[in-house]
PDB file of C-alpha atoms in Angstrom:
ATOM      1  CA  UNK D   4     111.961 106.816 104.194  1.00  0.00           C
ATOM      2  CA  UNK D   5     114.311 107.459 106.831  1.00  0.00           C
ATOM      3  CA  UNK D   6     111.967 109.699 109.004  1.00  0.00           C
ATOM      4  CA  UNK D   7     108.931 107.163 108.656  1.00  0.00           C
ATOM      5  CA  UNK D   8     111.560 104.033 109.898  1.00  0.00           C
ATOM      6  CA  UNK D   9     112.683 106.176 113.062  1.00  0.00           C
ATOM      7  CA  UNK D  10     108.996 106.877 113.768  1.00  0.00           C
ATOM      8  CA  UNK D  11     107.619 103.708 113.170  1.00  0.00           C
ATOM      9  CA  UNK D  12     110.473 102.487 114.911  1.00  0.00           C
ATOM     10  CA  UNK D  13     110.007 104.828 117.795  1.00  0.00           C
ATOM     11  CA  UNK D  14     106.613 104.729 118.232  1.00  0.00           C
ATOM     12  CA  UNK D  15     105.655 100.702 118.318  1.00  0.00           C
ATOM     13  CA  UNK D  16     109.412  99.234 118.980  1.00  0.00           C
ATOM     14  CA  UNK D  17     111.419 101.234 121.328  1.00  0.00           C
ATOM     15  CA  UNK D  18     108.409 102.749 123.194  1.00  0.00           C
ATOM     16  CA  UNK D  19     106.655  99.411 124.022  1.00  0.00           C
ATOM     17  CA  UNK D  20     109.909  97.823 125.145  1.00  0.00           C
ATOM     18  CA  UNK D  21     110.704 100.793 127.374  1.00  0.00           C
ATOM     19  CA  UNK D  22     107.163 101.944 129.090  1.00  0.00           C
ATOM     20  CA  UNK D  23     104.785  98.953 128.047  1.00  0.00           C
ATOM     21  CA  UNK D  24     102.731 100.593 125.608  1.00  0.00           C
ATOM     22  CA  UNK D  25     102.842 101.922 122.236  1.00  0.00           C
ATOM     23  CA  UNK D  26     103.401 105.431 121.387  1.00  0.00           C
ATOM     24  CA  UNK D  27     100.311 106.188 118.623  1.00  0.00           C
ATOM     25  CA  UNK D  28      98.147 108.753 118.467  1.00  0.00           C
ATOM     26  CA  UNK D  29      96.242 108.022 115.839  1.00  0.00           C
ATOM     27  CA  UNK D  30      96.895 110.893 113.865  1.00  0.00           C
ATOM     28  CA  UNK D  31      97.058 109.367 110.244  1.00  0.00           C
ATOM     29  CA  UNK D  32     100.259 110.329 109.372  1.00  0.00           C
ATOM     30  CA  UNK D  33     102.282 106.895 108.709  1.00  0.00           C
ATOM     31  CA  UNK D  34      98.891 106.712 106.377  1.00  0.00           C
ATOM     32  CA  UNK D  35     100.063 109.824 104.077  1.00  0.00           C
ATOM     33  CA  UNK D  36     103.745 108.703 104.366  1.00  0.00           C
ATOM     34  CA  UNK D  37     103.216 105.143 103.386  1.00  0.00           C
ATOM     35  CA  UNK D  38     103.789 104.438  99.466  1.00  0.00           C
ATOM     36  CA  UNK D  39     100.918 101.858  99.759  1.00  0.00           C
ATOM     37  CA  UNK D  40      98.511 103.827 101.548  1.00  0.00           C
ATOM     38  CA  UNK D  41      98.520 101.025 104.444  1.00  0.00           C
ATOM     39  CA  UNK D  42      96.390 102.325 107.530  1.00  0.00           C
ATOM     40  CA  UNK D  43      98.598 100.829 110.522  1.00  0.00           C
ATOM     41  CA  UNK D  44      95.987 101.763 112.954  1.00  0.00           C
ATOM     42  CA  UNK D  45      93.254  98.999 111.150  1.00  0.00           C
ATOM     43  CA  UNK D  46      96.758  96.721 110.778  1.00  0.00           C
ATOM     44  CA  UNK D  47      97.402  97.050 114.178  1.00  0.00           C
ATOM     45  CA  UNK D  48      94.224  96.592 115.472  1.00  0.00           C
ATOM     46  CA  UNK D  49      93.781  93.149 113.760  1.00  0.00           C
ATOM     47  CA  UNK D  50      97.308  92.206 114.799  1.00  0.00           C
ATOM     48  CA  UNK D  51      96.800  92.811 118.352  1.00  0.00           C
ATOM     49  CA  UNK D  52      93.035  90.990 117.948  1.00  0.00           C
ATOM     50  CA  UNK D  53      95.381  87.285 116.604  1.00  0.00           C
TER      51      UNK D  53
END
């Protein structure tokens, strides 16, 4: 649970705030990781859409 915070943290928190954009790939993995089998990238997508 640990490793998936720091990434998620990582990748859409620190990232954004330091270079202006977010840091995934696309890859899938936060998809295999998640106990809920939530697909951030569709998440995401709708969140940046609002």
């Amino acid at each position: 649970v640990e490793r998936f915070r720091h990434r998620y943290y990582h990748k859409l928190d620190y990232f954004p705030k330091t270079y202006g954009f977010e840091a995934c790939t696309g890859c899938g993995r936060c998809i295999v990781a998640c106990p809920g089998k939530i697909d951030m990238r569709k998440v995401l997508k709708e969140v940046c859409k609002a």
